[in-house]
Coordinates of C-alpha atoms and ligand atoms in Angstrom, one line a residue:
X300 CA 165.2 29.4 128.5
X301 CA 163.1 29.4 126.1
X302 CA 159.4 27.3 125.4
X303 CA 160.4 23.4 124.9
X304 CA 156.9 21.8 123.2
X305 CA 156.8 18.3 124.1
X306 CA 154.0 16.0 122.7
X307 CA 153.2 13.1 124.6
X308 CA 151.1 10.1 122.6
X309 CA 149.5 8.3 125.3
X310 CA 148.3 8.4 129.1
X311 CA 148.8 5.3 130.4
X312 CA 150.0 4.9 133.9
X313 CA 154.1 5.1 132.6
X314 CA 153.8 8.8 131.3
X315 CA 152.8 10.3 134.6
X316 CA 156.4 9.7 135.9
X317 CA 157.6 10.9 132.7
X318 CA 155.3 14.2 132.8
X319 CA 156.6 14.4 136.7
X320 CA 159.8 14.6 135.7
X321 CA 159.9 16.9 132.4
X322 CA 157.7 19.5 134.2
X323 CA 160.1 19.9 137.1
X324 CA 161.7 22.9 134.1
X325 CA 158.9 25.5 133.7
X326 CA 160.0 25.7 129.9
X327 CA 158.4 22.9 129.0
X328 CA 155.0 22.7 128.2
X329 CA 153.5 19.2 127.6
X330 CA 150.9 18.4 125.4
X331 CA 149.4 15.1 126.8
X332 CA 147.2 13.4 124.1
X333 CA 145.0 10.3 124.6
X334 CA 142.3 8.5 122.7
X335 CA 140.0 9.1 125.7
X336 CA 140.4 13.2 127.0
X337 CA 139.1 12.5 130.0
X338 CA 142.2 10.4 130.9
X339 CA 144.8 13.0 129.5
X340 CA 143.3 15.3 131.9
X341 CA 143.0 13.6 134.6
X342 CA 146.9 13.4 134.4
X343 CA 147.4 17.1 133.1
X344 CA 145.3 18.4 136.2
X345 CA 147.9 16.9 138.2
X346 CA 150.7 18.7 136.7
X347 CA 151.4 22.6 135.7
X348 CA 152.6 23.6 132.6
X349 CA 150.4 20.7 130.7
X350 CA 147.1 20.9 128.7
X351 CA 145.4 17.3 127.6
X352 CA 143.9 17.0 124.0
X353 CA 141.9 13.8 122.5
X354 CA 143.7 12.1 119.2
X355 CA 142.5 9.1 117.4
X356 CA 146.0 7.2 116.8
X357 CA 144.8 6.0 113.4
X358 CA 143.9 9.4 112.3
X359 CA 147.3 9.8 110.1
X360 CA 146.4 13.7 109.3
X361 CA 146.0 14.4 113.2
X362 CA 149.0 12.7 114.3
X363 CA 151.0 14.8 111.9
X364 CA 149.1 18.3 113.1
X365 CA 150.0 17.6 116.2
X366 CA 153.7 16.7 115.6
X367 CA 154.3 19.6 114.1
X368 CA 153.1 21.9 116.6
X369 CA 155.7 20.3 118.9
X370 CA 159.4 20.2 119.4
X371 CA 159.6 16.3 120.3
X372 CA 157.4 13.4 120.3
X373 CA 157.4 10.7 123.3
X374 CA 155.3 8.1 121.9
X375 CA 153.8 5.4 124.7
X376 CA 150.9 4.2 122.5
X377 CA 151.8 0.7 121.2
X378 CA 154.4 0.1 119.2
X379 CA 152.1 -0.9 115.9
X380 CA 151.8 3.0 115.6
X381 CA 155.5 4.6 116.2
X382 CA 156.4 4.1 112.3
X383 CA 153.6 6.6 112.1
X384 CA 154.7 8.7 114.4
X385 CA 158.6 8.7 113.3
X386 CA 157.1 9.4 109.4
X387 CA 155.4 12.7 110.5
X388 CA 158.6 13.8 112.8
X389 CA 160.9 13.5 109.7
X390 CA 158.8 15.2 107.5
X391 CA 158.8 18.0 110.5
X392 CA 162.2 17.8 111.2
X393 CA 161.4 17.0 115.8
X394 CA 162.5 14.7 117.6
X395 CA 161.0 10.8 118.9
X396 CA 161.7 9.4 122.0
X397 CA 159.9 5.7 122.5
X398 CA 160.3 3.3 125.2
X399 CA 159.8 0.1 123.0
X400 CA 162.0 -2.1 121.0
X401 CA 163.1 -0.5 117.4
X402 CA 160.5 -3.1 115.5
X403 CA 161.8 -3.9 111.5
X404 CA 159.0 -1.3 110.5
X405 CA 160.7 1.7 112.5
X406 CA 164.3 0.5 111.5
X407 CA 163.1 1.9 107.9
X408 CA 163.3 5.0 108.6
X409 CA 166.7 5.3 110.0
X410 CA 168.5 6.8 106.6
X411 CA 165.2 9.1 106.5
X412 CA 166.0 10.2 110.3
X413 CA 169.6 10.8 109.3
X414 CA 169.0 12.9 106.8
X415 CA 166.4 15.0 108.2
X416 CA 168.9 15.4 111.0
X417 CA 166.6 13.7 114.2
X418 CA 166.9 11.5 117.1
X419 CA 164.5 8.8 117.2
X420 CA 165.4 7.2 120.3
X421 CA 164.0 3.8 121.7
X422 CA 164.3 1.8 124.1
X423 CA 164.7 3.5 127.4
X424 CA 162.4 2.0 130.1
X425 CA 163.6 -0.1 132.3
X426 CA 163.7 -3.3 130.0
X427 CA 164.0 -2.8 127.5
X428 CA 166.2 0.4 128.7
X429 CA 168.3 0.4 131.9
X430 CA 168.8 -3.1 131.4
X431 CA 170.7 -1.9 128.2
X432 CA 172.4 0.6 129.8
X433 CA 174.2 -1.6 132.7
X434 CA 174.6 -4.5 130.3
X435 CA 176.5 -2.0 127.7
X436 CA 178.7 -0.5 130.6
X437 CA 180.5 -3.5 132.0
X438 CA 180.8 -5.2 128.9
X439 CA 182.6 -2.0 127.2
X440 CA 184.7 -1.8 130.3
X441 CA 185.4 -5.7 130.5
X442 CA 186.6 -5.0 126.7
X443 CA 188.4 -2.1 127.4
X444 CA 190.4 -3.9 129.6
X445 CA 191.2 -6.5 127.0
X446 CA 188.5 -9.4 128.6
X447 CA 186.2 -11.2 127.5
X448 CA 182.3 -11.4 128.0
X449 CA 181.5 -15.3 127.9
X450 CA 178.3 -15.0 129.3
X451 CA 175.3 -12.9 129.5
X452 CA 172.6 -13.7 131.2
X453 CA 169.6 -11.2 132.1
X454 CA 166.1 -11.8 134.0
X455 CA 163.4 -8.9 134.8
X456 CA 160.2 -9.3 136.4
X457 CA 157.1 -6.4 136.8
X458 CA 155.6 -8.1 140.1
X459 CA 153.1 -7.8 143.1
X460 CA 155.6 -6.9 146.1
X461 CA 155.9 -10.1 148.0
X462 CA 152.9 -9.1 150.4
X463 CA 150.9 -8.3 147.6
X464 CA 151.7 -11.5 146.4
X465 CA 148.4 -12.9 147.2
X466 CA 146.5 -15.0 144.8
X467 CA 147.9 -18.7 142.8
X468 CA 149.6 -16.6 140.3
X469 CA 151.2 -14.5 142.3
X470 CA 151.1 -11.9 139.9
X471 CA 148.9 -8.9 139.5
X472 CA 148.0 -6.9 136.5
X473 CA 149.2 -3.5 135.4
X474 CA 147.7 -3.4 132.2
X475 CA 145.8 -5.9 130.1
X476 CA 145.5 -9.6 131.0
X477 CA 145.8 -10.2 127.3
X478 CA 148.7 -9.4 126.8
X479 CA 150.5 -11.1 129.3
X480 CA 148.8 -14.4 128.9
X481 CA 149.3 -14.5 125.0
X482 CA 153.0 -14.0 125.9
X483 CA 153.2 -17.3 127.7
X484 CA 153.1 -18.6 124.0
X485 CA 155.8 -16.5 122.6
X486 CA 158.7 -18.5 121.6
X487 CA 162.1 -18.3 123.4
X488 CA 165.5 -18.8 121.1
X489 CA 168.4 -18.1 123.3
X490 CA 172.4 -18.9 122.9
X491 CA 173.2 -21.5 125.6
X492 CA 176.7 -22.9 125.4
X493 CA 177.4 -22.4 122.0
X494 CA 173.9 -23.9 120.8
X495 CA 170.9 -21.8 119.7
X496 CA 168.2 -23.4 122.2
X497 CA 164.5 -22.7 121.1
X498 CA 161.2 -23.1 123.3
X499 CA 157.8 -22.7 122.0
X500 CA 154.2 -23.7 123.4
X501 CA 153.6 -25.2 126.7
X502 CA 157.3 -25.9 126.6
X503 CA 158.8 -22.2 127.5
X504 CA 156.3 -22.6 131.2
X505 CA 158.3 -26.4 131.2
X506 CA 161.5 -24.4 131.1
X507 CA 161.0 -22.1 133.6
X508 CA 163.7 -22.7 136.2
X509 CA 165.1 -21.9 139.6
X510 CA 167.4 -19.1 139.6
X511 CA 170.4 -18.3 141.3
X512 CA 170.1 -14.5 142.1
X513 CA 171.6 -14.2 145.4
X514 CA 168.3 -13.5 147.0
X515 CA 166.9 -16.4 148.9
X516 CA 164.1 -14.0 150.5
X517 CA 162.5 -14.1 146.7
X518 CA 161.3 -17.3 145.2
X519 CA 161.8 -16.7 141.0
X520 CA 161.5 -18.6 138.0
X521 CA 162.9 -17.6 135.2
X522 CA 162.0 -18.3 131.3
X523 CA 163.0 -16.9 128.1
X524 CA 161.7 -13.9 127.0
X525 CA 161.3 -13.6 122.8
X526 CA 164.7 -13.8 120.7
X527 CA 167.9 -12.9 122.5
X528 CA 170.2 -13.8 119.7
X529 CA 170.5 -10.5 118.0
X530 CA 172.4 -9.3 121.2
X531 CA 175.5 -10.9 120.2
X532 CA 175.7 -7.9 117.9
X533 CA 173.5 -5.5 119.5
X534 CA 176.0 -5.4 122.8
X535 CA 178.9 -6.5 120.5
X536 CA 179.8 -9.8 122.3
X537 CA 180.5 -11.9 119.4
X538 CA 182.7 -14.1 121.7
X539 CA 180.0 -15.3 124.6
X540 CA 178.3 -19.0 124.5
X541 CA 175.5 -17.9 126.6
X542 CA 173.1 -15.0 126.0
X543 CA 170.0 -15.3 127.5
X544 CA 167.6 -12.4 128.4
X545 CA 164.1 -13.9 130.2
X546 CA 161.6 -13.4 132.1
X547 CA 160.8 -13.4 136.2
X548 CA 157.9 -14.8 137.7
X549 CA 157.0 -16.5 141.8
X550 CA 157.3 -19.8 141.9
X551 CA 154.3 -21.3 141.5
X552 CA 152.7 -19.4 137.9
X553 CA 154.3 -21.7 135.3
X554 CA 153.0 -24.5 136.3
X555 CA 149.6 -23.0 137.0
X556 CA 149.7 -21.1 133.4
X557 CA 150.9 -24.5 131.7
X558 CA 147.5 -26.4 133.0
X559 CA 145.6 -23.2 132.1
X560 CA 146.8 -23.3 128.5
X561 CA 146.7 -27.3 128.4
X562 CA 143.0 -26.8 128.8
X563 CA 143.0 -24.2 126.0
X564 CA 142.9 -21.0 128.1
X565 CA 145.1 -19.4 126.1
X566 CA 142.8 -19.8 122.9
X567 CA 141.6 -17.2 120.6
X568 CA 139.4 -19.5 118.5
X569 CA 135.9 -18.4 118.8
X570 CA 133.4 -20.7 120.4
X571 CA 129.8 -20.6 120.5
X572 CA 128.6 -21.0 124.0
X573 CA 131.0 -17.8 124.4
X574 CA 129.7 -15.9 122.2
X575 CA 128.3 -12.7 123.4
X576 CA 124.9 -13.5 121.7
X577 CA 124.3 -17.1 123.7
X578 CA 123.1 -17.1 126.8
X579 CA 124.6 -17.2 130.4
X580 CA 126.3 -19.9 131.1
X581 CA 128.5 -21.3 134.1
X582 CA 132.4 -21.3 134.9
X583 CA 131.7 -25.5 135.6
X584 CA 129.9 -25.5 132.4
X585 CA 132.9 -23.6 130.1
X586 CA 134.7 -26.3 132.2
X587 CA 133.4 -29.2 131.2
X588 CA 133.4 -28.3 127.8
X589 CA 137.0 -27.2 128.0
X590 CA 138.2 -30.2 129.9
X591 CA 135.5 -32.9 128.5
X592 CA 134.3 -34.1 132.2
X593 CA 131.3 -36.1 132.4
X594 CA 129.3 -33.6 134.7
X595 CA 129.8 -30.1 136.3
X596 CA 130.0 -32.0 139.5
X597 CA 133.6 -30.9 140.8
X598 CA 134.7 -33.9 141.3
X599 CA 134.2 -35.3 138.0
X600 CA 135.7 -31.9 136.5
X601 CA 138.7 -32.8 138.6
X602 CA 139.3 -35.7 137.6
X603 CA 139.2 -34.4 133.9
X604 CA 141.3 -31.2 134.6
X605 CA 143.7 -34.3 136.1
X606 CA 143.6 -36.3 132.7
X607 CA 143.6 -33.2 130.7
X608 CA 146.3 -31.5 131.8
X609 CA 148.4 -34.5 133.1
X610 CA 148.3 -33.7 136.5
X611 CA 148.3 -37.5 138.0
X612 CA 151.8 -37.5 139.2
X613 CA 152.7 -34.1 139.1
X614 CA 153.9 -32.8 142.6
X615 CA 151.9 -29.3 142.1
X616 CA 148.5 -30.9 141.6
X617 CA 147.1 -30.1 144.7
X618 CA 148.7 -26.2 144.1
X619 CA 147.0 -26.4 140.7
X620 CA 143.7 -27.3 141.4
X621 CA 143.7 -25.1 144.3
X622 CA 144.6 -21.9 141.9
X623 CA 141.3 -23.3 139.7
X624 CA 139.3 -23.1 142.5
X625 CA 140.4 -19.5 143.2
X626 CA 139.1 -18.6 140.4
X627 CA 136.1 -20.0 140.3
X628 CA 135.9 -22.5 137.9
X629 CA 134.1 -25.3 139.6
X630 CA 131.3 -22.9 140.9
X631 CA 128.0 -21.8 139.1
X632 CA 129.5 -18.3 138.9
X633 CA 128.3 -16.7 135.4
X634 CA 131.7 -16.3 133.3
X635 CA 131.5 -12.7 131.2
X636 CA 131.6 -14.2 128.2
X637 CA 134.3 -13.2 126.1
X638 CA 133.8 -15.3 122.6
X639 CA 136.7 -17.6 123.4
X640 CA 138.0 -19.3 126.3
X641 CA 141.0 -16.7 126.3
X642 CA 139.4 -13.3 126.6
X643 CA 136.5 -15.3 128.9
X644 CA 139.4 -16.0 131.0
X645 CA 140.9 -12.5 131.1
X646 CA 137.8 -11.0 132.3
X647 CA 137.7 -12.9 135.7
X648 CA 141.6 -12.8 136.1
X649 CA 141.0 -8.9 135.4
X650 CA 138.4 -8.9 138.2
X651 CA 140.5 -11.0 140.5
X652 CA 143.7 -9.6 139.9
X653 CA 144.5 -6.0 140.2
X654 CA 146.5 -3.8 142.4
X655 CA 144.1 -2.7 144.9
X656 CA 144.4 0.5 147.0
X657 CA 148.0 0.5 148.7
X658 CA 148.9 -2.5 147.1
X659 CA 152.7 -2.2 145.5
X660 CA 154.4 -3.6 143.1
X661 CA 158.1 -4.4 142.9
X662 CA 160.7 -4.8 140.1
X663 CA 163.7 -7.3 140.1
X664 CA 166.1 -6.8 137.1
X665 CA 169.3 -9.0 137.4
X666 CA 172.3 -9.1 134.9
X667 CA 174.9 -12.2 135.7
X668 CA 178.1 -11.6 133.9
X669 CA 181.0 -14.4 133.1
X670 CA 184.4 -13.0 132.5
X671 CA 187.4 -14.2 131.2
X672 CA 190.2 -11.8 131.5
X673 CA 193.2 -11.4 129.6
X674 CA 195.4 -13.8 131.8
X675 CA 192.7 -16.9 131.7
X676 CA 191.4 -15.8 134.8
X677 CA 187.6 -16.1 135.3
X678 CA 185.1 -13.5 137.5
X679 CA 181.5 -13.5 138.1
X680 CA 180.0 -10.6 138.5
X681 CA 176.1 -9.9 139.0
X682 CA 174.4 -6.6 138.4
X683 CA 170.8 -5.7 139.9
X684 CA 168.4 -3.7 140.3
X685 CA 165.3 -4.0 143.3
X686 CA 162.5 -0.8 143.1
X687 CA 159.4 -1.0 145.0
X688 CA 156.4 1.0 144.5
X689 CA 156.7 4.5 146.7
X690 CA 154.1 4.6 149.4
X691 CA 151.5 7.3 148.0
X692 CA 153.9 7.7 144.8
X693 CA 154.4 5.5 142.0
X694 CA 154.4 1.8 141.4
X695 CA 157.8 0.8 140.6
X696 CA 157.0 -0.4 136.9
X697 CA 155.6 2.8 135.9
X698 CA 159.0 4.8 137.5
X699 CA 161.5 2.2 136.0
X700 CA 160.1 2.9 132.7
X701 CA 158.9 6.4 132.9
X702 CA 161.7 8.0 134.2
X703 CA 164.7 6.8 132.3
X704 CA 161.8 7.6 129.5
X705 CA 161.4 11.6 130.6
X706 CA 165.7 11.8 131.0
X707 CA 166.1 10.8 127.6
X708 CA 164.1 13.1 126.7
X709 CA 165.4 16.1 128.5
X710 CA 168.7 14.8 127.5
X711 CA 167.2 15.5 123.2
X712 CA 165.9 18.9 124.5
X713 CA 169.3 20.1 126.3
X714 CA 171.1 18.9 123.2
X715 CA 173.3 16.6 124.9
X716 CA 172.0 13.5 123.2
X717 CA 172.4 14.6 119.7
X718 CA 173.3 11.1 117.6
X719 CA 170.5 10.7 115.0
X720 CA 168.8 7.9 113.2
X721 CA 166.3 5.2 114.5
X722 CA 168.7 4.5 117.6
X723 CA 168.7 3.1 121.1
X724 CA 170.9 3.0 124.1
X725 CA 173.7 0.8 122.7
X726 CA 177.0 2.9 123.5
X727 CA 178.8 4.7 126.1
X728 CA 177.8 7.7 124.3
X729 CA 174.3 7.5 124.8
X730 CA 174.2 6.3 128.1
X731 CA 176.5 7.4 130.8
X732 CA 174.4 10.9 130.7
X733 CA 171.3 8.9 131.5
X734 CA 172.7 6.8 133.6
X735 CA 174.4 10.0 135.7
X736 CA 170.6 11.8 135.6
X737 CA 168.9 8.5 136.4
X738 CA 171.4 7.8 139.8
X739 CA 170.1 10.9 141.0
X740 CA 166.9 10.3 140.9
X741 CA 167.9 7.1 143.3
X742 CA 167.7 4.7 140.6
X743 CA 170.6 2.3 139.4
X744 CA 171.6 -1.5 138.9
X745 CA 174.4 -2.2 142.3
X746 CA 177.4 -4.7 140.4
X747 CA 178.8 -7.1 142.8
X748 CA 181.8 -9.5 142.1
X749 CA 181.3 -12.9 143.5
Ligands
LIG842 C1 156.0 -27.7 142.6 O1 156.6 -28.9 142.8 C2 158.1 -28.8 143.0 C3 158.6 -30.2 143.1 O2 158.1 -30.9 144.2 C4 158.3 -27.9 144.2 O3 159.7 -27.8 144.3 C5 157.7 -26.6 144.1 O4 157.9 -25.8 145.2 C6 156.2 -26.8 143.8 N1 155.6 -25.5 143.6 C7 154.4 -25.1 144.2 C8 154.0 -23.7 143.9 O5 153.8 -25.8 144.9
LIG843 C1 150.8 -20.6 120.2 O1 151.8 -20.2 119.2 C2 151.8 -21.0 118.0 C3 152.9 -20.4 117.1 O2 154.1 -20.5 117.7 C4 150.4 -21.0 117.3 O3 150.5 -21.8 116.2 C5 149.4 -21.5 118.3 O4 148.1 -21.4 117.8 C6 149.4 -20.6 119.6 N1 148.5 -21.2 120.6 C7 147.7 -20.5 121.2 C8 146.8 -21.2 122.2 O5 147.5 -19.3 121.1

């Protein structure tokens, strides 16, 4: 066989699974490039046939040298920069494979990847990615057969394993704190029996609910994650009057993340006593200010946090103020001041709430189907997937979205995924290859009728 030159833009903790599995064929050589070298080689001395180089992501001339040298692109920096990244691969005539969603600013260049004859392919992580690929194969076959998909609904939650659990949130960290608090703000617009439902604010932690999944042993929320309209096209299910695709967390975070954010935790507006300039000051003293209590005596910042956040009556008060207390806010603790109550915030949680040595992580990714078949008769069906971390191997996010990541690409390279254009895993086509590769590496959603 002969050299396959893969360049990978990024060395965060999903491209190690990817590099694991593209280096199990000696022909290909990876290039791992990261802003910081030390960090691509501390993941290309783990693996042969890699070398690590340093590349500034805004550095449009690098980017492109690089490309070129290379006979495909996987691009895991965020997804601001793949438009960059596809622009240099046309112009070279190789290959893209990302794992994000296909933003407006990619979707551009899908004539301009057609006619340069390339693959840009997105979306194959594990959501989005297998999610995609078990939601596009029942509802093809529930069409084939002449049914009907009414509804689709779809949660998926990155979590500490249950034992790992361990902290008011019940959540821990793979990657910035940021980012994951700023999403509680994202607004939800989902399809729910024939009306387009929208949540925005404190109101998408409000709407978290119970769900259903068949697994008492785990206790999940679920809320809507971003805009799940389009996927009345995208899966070509013009016919359901549900579509919803959210988010899982333990019970217990929403209502914890809704006081947080009442208080204005999740605020990027810069204040002065947080500025990096002023001088220390105390987690009861950001409090007071945050919550306007009297005193930083606890029990006066109680009672505010109470008022504030309108936690009188509210059965998880008790839960709530216990969470504060975790992390720290009615001590003389220094905060690290972060300019704004959000990034001030993040640095504790950061601290407080990270996967520490031997700690795992789980995934739970549920699709609940409603049928109607041809003769009026109705089926439930539900499909899921449950990965834990491997002891001594990899945490389960990283190998739900780095794997089906490295198939795709080794998929491109074999040239047995050959459609071009900006695309991503929305046809039979596409996926039951992946699918086949990804089952043999022990990972697959299990359908069940119920
Ligand atoms: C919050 O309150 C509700 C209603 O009483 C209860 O079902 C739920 O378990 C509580 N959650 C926590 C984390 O205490
Ligand atoms: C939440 O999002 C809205 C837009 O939907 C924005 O106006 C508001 O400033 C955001 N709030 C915070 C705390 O970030």
């Amino acid at each position: 066989m002969s050299e396959k030159k893969i360049l990978l833009l990024g060395s965060g903790f999903v491209a190690a699974p990817s590099v694991e599995y593209l280096v199990r064929r000696p022909e290909n050589k990876v290039t791992i490039a990261s802003r910081r070298l030390a960090n691509a080689q501390a993941l290309a001395q783990k693996y042969p046939g890699t070398v690590a180089v340093t590349c500034d992501i805004n550095d449009e001339k690098a980017i492109e040298d690089l490309v070129a040298q290379h006979d495909l692109v996987i691009s895991l920096i965020p997804y601001i920069y793949h438009a960059l990244v596809i622009k240099a691969a046309i112009k070279h005539k190789k290959n893209v494979v990302t794992t994000s969603y296909v933003s407006p600013a990619m979707m551009e260049y899908d004539q301009a990847a057609k006619d340069a004859g390339i693959t840009v392919m997105n979306e194959i992580g594990l959501d989005p990615g297998i999610d995609h690929l078990y939601a596009v194969r029942t509802i093809e076959e529930v069409h084939q057969k002449e049914g009907k998909m009414m509804e689709f609904i779809s949660f998926c939650g990155g979590l500490p394993a249950p034992e790992d659990s361990n902290n008011p949130f019940g959540y821990k960290f793979s990657w910035s704190a940021r980012g994951v608090l700023l999403a509680l703000n994202n607004t939800a617009k989902y399809l729910e029996n024939g009306k387009v439902v929208e949540v925005s604010g404190t109101a998408l932690m409000d709407s978290a609910r119970k769900l259903p999944t068949g697994y008492p042993g785990f206790a999940f929320v679920g809320y809507g994650n971003r805009d799940s309209t389009p996927y009345d096209k995208r899966y070509h299910i013009p016919e359901a009057t549900t579509i919803i695709r959210g988010t899982l967390r333990y019970d217990g975070f929403c209502q914890f993340a809704k006081a947080l954010f009442k208080l204005g935790f999740l605020s990027e507006q810069p204040l002065a006593h947080l500025a990096a300039d002023a001088s220390d000051i105390a987690w009861n003293q950001v409090v007071a200010q945050a919550s306007g209590a009297s005193s930083t005596n606890a029990d006066d910042l109680r009672a505010a946090i109470i008022a504030k956040c309108d936690l009188a009556n509210d059965p998880n008060q008790t839960a709530i103020l216990d969470g504060m207390r975790w992390i720290g806010f009615f001590t003389d603790n220094k905060v690290h001041r972060g300019g704004n109550l959000l990034d001030t915030l993040c640095a504790t949680l950061e601290e407080k709430m990270q996967y520490e040595e031997g700690e795992r992580d789980m995934i739970f990714l549920q699709h609940r189907f409603e049928i109607e078949w041809k003769d009026g008769s109705k089926e439930t069906r539900t499909s899921t997937l449950v990965e834990f971390a491997d002891p001594n191997g990899f945490q389960a996010m990283a190998k739900t979205v780095g794997v089906p990541c490295g198939i795709a690409t080794q998929l491109i390279l074999d040239g047995k995924l050959t459609k071009t254009g900006v695309i991503a895993p929305m046809s039979s086509d596409i996926n039951d290859p992946i699918i086949e590769l990804l089952e043999k590496e022990g990972i697959g959603m299990i359908e069940k009728v119920l």
